XYZ file of C-alpha atoms in Angstrom:
461
model
C 35.036 1.442 4.469
C 33.799 1.491 7.880
C 29.737 1.151 8.201
C 26.877 1.563 11.714
C 24.146 -0.904 11.344
C 21.563 -0.020 13.672
C 19.917 -2.647 14.773
C 20.832 -6.213 15.531
C 17.871 -8.692 13.828
C 17.859 -10.986 11.169
C 18.944 -8.686 9.006
C 20.938 -6.147 10.685
C 22.976 -9.307 11.732
C 23.322 -10.562 8.498
C 24.230 -7.897 6.648
C 27.309 -6.934 9.457
C 28.412 -11.210 8.908
C 28.512 -9.872 5.183
C 30.130 -7.004 5.116
C 32.457 -7.898 7.838
C 33.532 -11.003 5.713
C 34.596 -8.378 3.006
C 37.097 -6.863 5.469
C 34.343 -4.076 5.640
C 34.576 -1.939 9.879
C 31.460 -2.254 10.755
C 29.877 -1.455 14.227
C 26.588 -2.978 15.221
C 24.011 -0.648 17.409
C 21.128 -2.596 19.282
C 18.945 -1.514 21.858
C 18.804 -5.219 23.337
C 22.282 -6.443 25.541
C 21.643 -9.709 24.780
C 21.201 -9.045 20.591
C 24.698 -6.630 20.699
C 26.241 -8.822 22.968
C 25.560 -11.564 20.180
C 26.670 -9.637 16.994
C 29.558 -8.887 19.140
C 30.382 -12.914 19.407
C 29.293 -14.608 16.612
C 30.706 -12.057 13.745
C 33.807 -9.729 13.126
C 32.102 -6.219 14.629
C 32.252 -4.141 17.370
C 28.080 -5.028 18.693
C 26.563 -1.931 21.097
C 24.187 -1.099 23.291
C 22.155 2.066 22.974
C 18.974 3.334 21.435
C 20.490 3.417 17.668
C 18.783 7.330 17.439
C 20.503 8.754 20.280
C 23.397 10.710 18.484
C 25.307 9.833 22.318
C 25.211 6.040 21.703
C 25.632 6.695 17.843
C 29.336 9.025 18.229
C 30.177 6.227 20.432
C 29.861 4.073 17.835
C 32.155 5.650 16.016
C 29.806 7.488 13.744
C 32.409 9.998 12.995
C 34.390 8.052 10.750
C 31.375 6.434 9.410
C 31.040 5.625 5.287
C 27.770 4.265 5.825
C 24.798 3.885 8.141
C 21.955 1.445 7.995
C 19.557 1.615 9.744
C 17.265 -1.966 9.988
C 15.572 -1.345 13.498
C 11.952 -2.852 14.350
C 11.171 0.904 14.275
C 10.267 2.991 11.380
C 10.620 6.499 13.509
C 13.696 5.528 15.013
C 15.165 4.393 11.626
C 14.617 7.810 10.303
C 15.591 9.670 13.315
C 19.258 8.131 12.884
C 19.935 9.000 9.403
C 18.436 12.092 10.595
C 21.313 12.188 13.414
C 23.513 10.718 11.428
C 23.231 13.031 8.775
C 22.593 16.920 10.596
C 25.851 16.044 13.457
C 28.155 14.305 12.089
C 27.942 13.925 8.349
C 27.597 10.701 7.122
C 27.818 10.318 3.245
C 25.302 7.776 3.085
C 21.844 7.247 5.182
C 20.349 4.018 4.711
C 16.958 3.383 6.386
C 14.259 0.321 6.393
C 10.463 2.147 5.846
C 7.995 -0.491 6.755
C 4.656 1.639 7.125
C 3.004 2.610 3.845
C 1.836 5.897 5.521
C 5.704 7.068 5.018
C 5.674 5.703 1.575
C 2.590 7.405 0.117
C 3.782 8.952 -3.171
C 2.345 12.508 -1.946
C 5.257 12.742 1.148
C 7.764 12.095 -1.227
C 9.449 15.963 -0.429
C 10.005 14.129 3.198
C 13.041 12.806 2.523
C 14.875 15.447 0.441
C 18.157 16.194 1.989
C 16.905 19.464 3.914
C 13.637 17.529 5.287
C 14.998 13.837 6.300
C 18.183 12.743 4.957
C 17.155 9.547 3.507
C 19.431 8.378 0.639
C 17.439 4.820 0.378
C 14.429 3.986 1.828
C 13.576 -0.002 1.722
C 9.788 -1.250 2.355
C 9.867 -4.574 2.381
C 6.019 -4.631 1.893
C 6.563 -3.498 -1.088
C 9.642 -5.724 -1.882
C 7.763 -8.825 -1.441
C 4.851 -8.147 -3.668
C 7.137 -6.722 -6.008
C 8.979 -10.945 -5.674
C 5.598 -12.876 -5.758
C 3.660 -11.101 -8.860
C 6.954 -11.861 -10.696
C 6.273 -15.519 -9.353
C 3.087 -15.690 -10.946
C 4.197 -14.865 -14.058
C 6.195 -17.488 -14.326
C 3.762 -20.425 -12.325
C 6.530 -23.678 -12.851
C 9.320 -20.703 -11.162
C 10.330 -21.126 -7.444
C 12.162 -17.739 -8.050
C 12.124 -15.243 -10.935
C 14.078 -12.313 -10.961
C 14.383 -9.154 -14.197
C 17.547 -7.759 -15.390
C 19.130 -5.385 -17.975
C 16.030 -3.601 -18.183
C 14.117 -6.508 -18.283
C 15.995 -8.541 -21.417
C 17.232 -10.464 -19.099
C 15.664 -13.162 -17.165
C 17.459 -15.535 -13.337
C 14.698 -17.906 -12.749
C 15.176 -20.934 -10.466
C 13.477 -23.882 -10.829
C 12.826 -27.515 -9.621
C 14.505 -30.503 -11.949
C 12.072 -32.413 -10.316
C 9.670 -33.740 -13.323
C 10.371 -36.273 -16.330
C 10.496 -33.901 -18.515
C 13.458 -31.164 -17.587
C 15.958 -32.149 -20.545
C 18.842 -31.109 -18.055
C 19.323 -33.582 -16.854
C 22.337 -36.051 -17.420
C 23.470 -33.310 -20.379
C 26.963 -31.217 -19.264
C 26.595 -27.939 -19.173
C 29.567 -27.612 -21.994
C 26.858 -30.057 -23.926
C 23.944 -27.029 -23.488
C 24.793 -24.585 -27.218
C 24.629 -28.110 -29.073
C 21.472 -30.723 -26.910
C 18.718 -27.575 -27.526
C 19.659 -25.501 -24.680
C 21.266 -23.049 -26.611
C 20.700 -19.729 -25.039
C 20.583 -21.209 -21.697
C 23.644 -20.619 -18.766
C 22.900 -23.028 -15.049
C 24.760 -20.177 -12.801
C 23.877 -22.495 -9.823
C 22.634 -25.928 -9.116
C 21.047 -27.127 -5.836
C 22.037 -30.301 -5.100
C 21.124 -31.639 -1.423
C 21.502 -27.994 0.010
C 24.206 -27.627 -0.889
C 24.733 -25.419 -3.582
C 27.467 -24.193 -6.521
C 28.282 -22.513 -9.611
C 28.614 -25.223 -12.089
C 31.877 -26.286 -14.257
C 31.854 -27.413 -17.595
C 31.487 -31.201 -16.875
C 29.316 -30.927 -14.577
C 25.386 -31.991 -14.896
C 22.236 -31.843 -13.482
C 20.949 -34.599 -11.908
C 16.619 -35.531 -11.616
C 15.723 -32.730 -8.082
C 17.951 -30.604 -8.109
C 17.108 -26.831 -7.852
C 18.761 -24.585 -10.962
C 19.370 -20.942 -11.289
C 19.318 -20.325 -15.056
C 19.791 -17.067 -16.690
C 18.034 -16.402 -20.522
C 16.681 -13.877 -22.703
C 13.381 -12.384 -21.465
C 11.905 -13.374 -24.819
C 12.943 -16.741 -24.622
C 11.789 -17.700 -21.094
C 8.598 -19.685 -22.147
C 10.942 -21.154 -24.447
C 13.325 -22.141 -21.495
C 10.386 -23.495 -18.864
C 9.412 -25.830 -22.155
C 12.846 -27.271 -22.040
C 12.784 -27.386 -18.074
C 9.636 -29.603 -17.991
C 7.247 -26.793 -16.907
C 4.386 -25.446 -18.699
C 2.124 -24.578 -16.186
C -0.932 -21.786 -16.895
C -0.530 -17.879 -14.877
C -3.209 -18.530 -12.620
C -6.778 -17.002 -12.858
C -7.505 -18.378 -9.088
C -6.349 -16.729 -6.573
C -6.015 -17.264 -2.830
C -3.962 -14.932 -0.022
C -3.905 -16.083 3.091
C -2.744 -12.872 5.288
C -4.311 -8.830 4.957
C -0.984 -7.466 6.739
C 0.850 -4.435 4.658
C 1.927 -7.611 2.164
C -1.467 -9.235 1.044
C -3.226 -5.942 1.368
C -0.070 -4.748 -1.597
C -0.067 -7.450 -2.923
C -4.182 -8.072 -3.921
C -4.225 -4.422 -4.888
C -1.538 -4.629 -7.260
C -2.952 -8.474 -8.662
C -6.220 -6.574 -9.252
C -5.326 -3.197 -10.537
C -3.234 -4.887 -13.648
C -5.018 -8.532 -13.881
C -8.899 -7.807 -13.061
C -9.680 -10.728 -14.649
C -8.081 -12.295 -11.910
C -10.829 -14.487 -9.227
C -8.846 -13.522 -5.888
C -10.178 -14.015 -2.819
C -8.393 -13.110 1.111
C -9.108 -14.532 3.828
C -7.917 -12.783 6.902
C -7.874 -13.411 10.708
C -8.633 -10.151 12.554
C -12.935 -8.827 11.326
C -11.325 -5.171 12.134
C -9.269 -5.943 9.524
C -11.519 -7.920 7.413
C -13.763 -5.410 7.091
C -11.235 -2.624 6.060
C -9.448 -4.490 3.489
C -12.492 -5.439 1.767
C -13.544 -1.048 2.035
C -10.098 -0.759 0.323
C -10.146 -3.360 -2.280
C -14.359 -3.251 -2.560
C -15.620 -5.480 -5.708
C -12.007 -6.470 -6.333
C -12.143 -9.911 -3.987
C -13.782 -12.215 -1.880
C -12.628 -11.180 1.796
C -13.158 -14.222 4.249
C -12.603 -13.305 7.955
C -11.918 -16.741 9.713
C -8.538 -19.049 10.501
C -7.034 -20.062 7.234
C -5.909 -23.545 9.239
C -9.655 -24.311 9.854
C -10.151 -26.487 6.962
C -13.924 -24.732 6.514
C -12.533 -21.154 6.322
C -10.329 -22.386 3.413
C -12.754 -24.228 1.838
C -14.772 -21.435 1.980
C -12.117 -19.832 -0.094
C -12.774 -22.411 -2.207
C -8.810 -23.013 -2.108
C -9.977 -26.706 -3.803
C -10.145 -24.296 -7.393
C -7.493 -22.210 -6.850
C -4.503 -22.597 -8.975
C -2.095 -21.114 -6.470
C -2.463 -20.479 -2.314
C -0.271 -16.860 -1.402
C 0.166 -17.349 2.494
C 1.497 -13.653 3.797
C 0.809 -13.669 7.422
C 3.415 -12.718 9.652
C 3.774 -15.741 11.486
C 5.919 -18.065 9.535
C 3.661 -21.227 10.982
C 0.823 -20.115 10.222
C 2.329 -19.850 6.040
C 3.725 -23.051 5.292
C 0.661 -24.717 7.192
C -2.387 -23.381 5.659
C 0.330 -23.490 2.363
C 0.398 -27.212 3.081
C -3.353 -27.870 3.967
C -3.917 -26.412 0.696
C -2.488 -28.123 -1.549
C -3.556 -31.040 0.243
C -7.384 -29.756 -0.881
C -6.000 -29.101 -4.161
C -4.400 -26.155 -4.192
C -1.879 -27.068 -7.565
C 0.890 -23.978 -6.043
C 1.871 -22.554 -3.146
C 4.046 -19.576 -2.438
C 4.736 -18.994 1.705
C 6.378 -15.944 3.118
C 8.845 -17.265 5.447
C 10.831 -15.390 8.141
C 12.762 -17.970 9.564
C 15.873 -18.913 7.162
C 16.000 -22.028 9.849
C 13.265 -23.603 7.469
C 14.492 -23.043 4.023
C 15.974 -26.468 3.116
C 12.676 -28.573 4.624
C 9.437 -26.732 2.740
C 10.330 -28.453 -0.137
C 9.485 -31.694 1.559
C 6.426 -30.023 2.405
C 5.026 -29.116 -1.390
C 5.401 -25.959 -1.164
C 6.313 -24.156 -4.398
C 8.431 -20.880 -3.964
C 9.518 -19.421 -0.813
C 9.898 -15.869 -0.468
C 11.575 -15.047 2.528
C 11.531 -10.689 3.369
C 14.913 -10.623 4.850
C 16.420 -12.035 1.678
C 15.490 -9.139 -0.387
C 15.766 -6.278 2.609
C 19.496 -7.391 2.384
C 19.576 -7.898 -2.085
C 18.571 -4.243 -1.666
C 20.867 -2.645 0.735
C 23.962 -4.815 0.087
C 23.097 -3.189 -3.817
C 24.217 -0.092 -2.291
C 27.577 -1.685 -0.783
C 29.543 -3.016 -3.284
C 31.119 -1.736 -5.687
C 29.794 1.384 -7.994
C 29.860 -0.131 -10.480
C 27.176 -2.521 -9.341
C 24.586 -1.234 -10.571
C 21.741 -4.342 -8.986
C 22.400 -7.471 -6.976
C 19.798 -10.276 -5.587
C 21.310 -12.963 -3.402
C 20.971 -16.446 -3.991
C 20.465 -18.159 -0.719
C 21.923 -16.036 2.471
C 24.344 -18.985 2.672
C 25.480 -18.909 -0.747
C 26.138 -16.198 -3.025
C 24.608 -13.480 -5.430
C 23.394 -12.441 -9.169
C 25.063 -8.780 -9.590
C 24.896 -6.587 -12.698
C 27.689 -4.725 -13.358
C 29.198 -2.113 -16.016
C 32.511 -3.215 -17.221
C 35.367 -1.133 -16.498
C 37.913 0.486 -18.666
C 41.124 -1.263 -17.453
C 39.657 -4.242 -15.621
C 41.204 -7.095 -16.238
C 37.222 -8.365 -17.874
C 38.384 -6.736 -20.478
C 41.417 -7.347 -21.334
C 40.923 -10.703 -23.490
C 39.065 -13.062 -23.802
C 36.633 -14.776 -20.869
C 38.862 -17.440 -20.055
C 41.776 -15.105 -20.036
C 40.171 -13.353 -17.226
C 41.238 -15.742 -15.108
C 37.751 -15.581 -13.005
C 37.834 -17.716 -9.410
C 35.754 -20.865 -9.173
C 32.783 -20.028 -7.772
C 32.487 -16.987 -10.304
C 30.277 -17.016 -14.059
C 29.191 -14.540 -16.502
C 26.204 -15.529 -17.732
C 25.139 -12.829 -19.941
C 26.660 -9.390 -21.515
C 24.484 -6.650 -22.659
C 26.091 -4.369 -25.026
C 24.345 -1.107 -26.843
C 20.814 -2.327 -25.882
C 22.045 -6.605 -27.601
C 21.858 -9.431 -25.216
C 24.287 -12.130 -25.702
C 25.288 -15.336 -24.149
C 28.344 -15.872 -23.897
C 31.055 -18.946 -24.172
C 34.617 -18.916 -22.644
C 36.448 -17.483 -25.947
C 33.800 -14.130 -25.711
C 34.934 -11.242 -25.121
C 33.855 -8.061 -22.791
C 33.821 -4.992 -23.698
C 34.163 -1.823 -21.627
C 30.771 -0.382 -20.681
C 29.764 -4.093 -21.080
C 26.728 -4.523 -18.939
C 28.005 -8.375 -17.161
C 25.648 -10.195 -15.193
C 28.057 -12.501 -12.316
C 26.510 -14.778 -10.185
C 29.311 -14.353 -7.644
C 29.511 -17.765 -4.704
C 30.843 -15.711 -1.866
C 33.445 -17.342 -1.243
C 34.835 -15.853 -4.515
C 33.448 -12.319 -3.804
C 36.506 -10.081 -3.281
C 38.337 -12.216 -6.454
C 35.101 -10.999 -8.448
C 35.062 -7.609 -7.645
C 38.782 -7.008 -8.102
C 38.187 -8.429 -12.075
C 36.000 -6.034 -11.939
C 37.037 -3.782 -10.880
C 38.751 -0.682 -12.955
C 42.741 0.209 -12.108
C 41.608 3.037 -9.252
C 37.999 2.138 -8.594
C 37.249 2.022 -5.207
C 34.330 -0.145 -2.980
C 31.099 1.942 -2.232
C 29.145 4.898 -3.755
C-alpha cells in the first residue's frame, strides 16, 4: 500500500510514523524544508518539500501510484484542493482531508463534497471531534476517558485508581469474575507512565490508571466498583470561545439546558459574537482566564467542572490549575503537546483532551483492514482499541480464544453477537460475523491483524 501524507505537522508526522511502522510506503509533503527533513530523517518515510496542492509536487511525490492521500496541512483550502487534484488528475482511490472551519461543515453545503464537486471521501473536523470527546467525559464524570463502541452497547472507560474505594486494587485479573468484577475486562494498565495489556496474574496497584471494557448498562455500577461516584456537573465554566468552545457550549445548551454555563473569552470582539450566538444559554465574560478575579467572576469556586479549550496549551493548563485551587471540583483540559501528557495528572488535571490523538484515531480507522469499523487510539505511544468483524476462515474463529494464538499485547475485551454482548473468557469461541472489541499494543499490531483477517483479505478499504 502507498500513501501520500500532505502536511508534516504533529498529526501528519504521527500518521506517517504509524503507517511506516506497519510497512506501508509513505511520502510526506510539506512546504517547510525543516518539517520535511525531520520527517525524512525521523521515520522510515520519504520527506518532500513543496506545496501539497500543486499537481507537479504531488506527481513527484508518487501520487500516480498512491492508494490513498491524507491531507492534514494547516490550510483547509490546501487540503481540499489536494484531494481534488489527487482525484481529477491522478485517480487516487481514497482521499481524506482535515477541515477545521465550521463554515465548510454546515449541513447545507454537504453537496460540495460529492465526487463530481470536491471529491473527499472522509472529512475530519478536529473541533467537532474534540467537542464530542468532551461531551462524553461530562456524561461519566469519574472517567478521564470514555468511548462508546458497538452502536453504544459497550463502553471503554479510562479511570484513575487513586481512591481507597477502588475494588480493583490488589486483585489479579483472573480473580475479577469471582470478586465482584464480573462483566469487567481490564484492557490496559498504565503504571508510572508505562502502559501494558495485563495478563491473568497481573494486579492493579493503587495509583494506576486503567482502561476497562464493559456493557453500557453497567457503566454506573462499574464506576462505583472502581471507587468513583461523582455527580454529573450542573455548573460548568468553559475557558476559550474559539470553534471548540462555541461548539461545545452550543451542544451543552441544546442537550442539557438546565446546566448553568459560563464562558471566559479573552477577545472582546469574539466574546460579543459568542454572547449573540448563545443568547441566554450562557453568561459570557470577557477577560483573561489566568486572572484570578476573572475566574472568580465566573464562579469557578462553585463549579463542578472547568473545561479549558483555548488555542494555547499553557493557558489551558494554568487556568485549570487555578480553577481547581479556587475550589472547582474537576478540570477537563485541551492539550496539543503530547510531551505534557505525563506531568498533567500531578497538577490535578482530571482529564486531558488531545486533538491530535482524536484526529489520528479517525484517520487510522480508514487505513486499517476493511473489517475494522471503529478505532480509538490509547496514548500515542501505546496502542489502539479496535472494533472489527470476525472473518470467515480467520484464526480467530477456528477455536477458543485460548487456541487463537493471540500475541502478547492483544486482548479481546468484548464480543457482540446478534445484538447481545458477551464478556469473553479464554474458553469463549468467536463466530464469523461477530463484532469483537480488541485492545492491541502497537508492537502486536501486525500479528493482531493477521489473526483478525480472513484468508484472502487485504489492508485498506
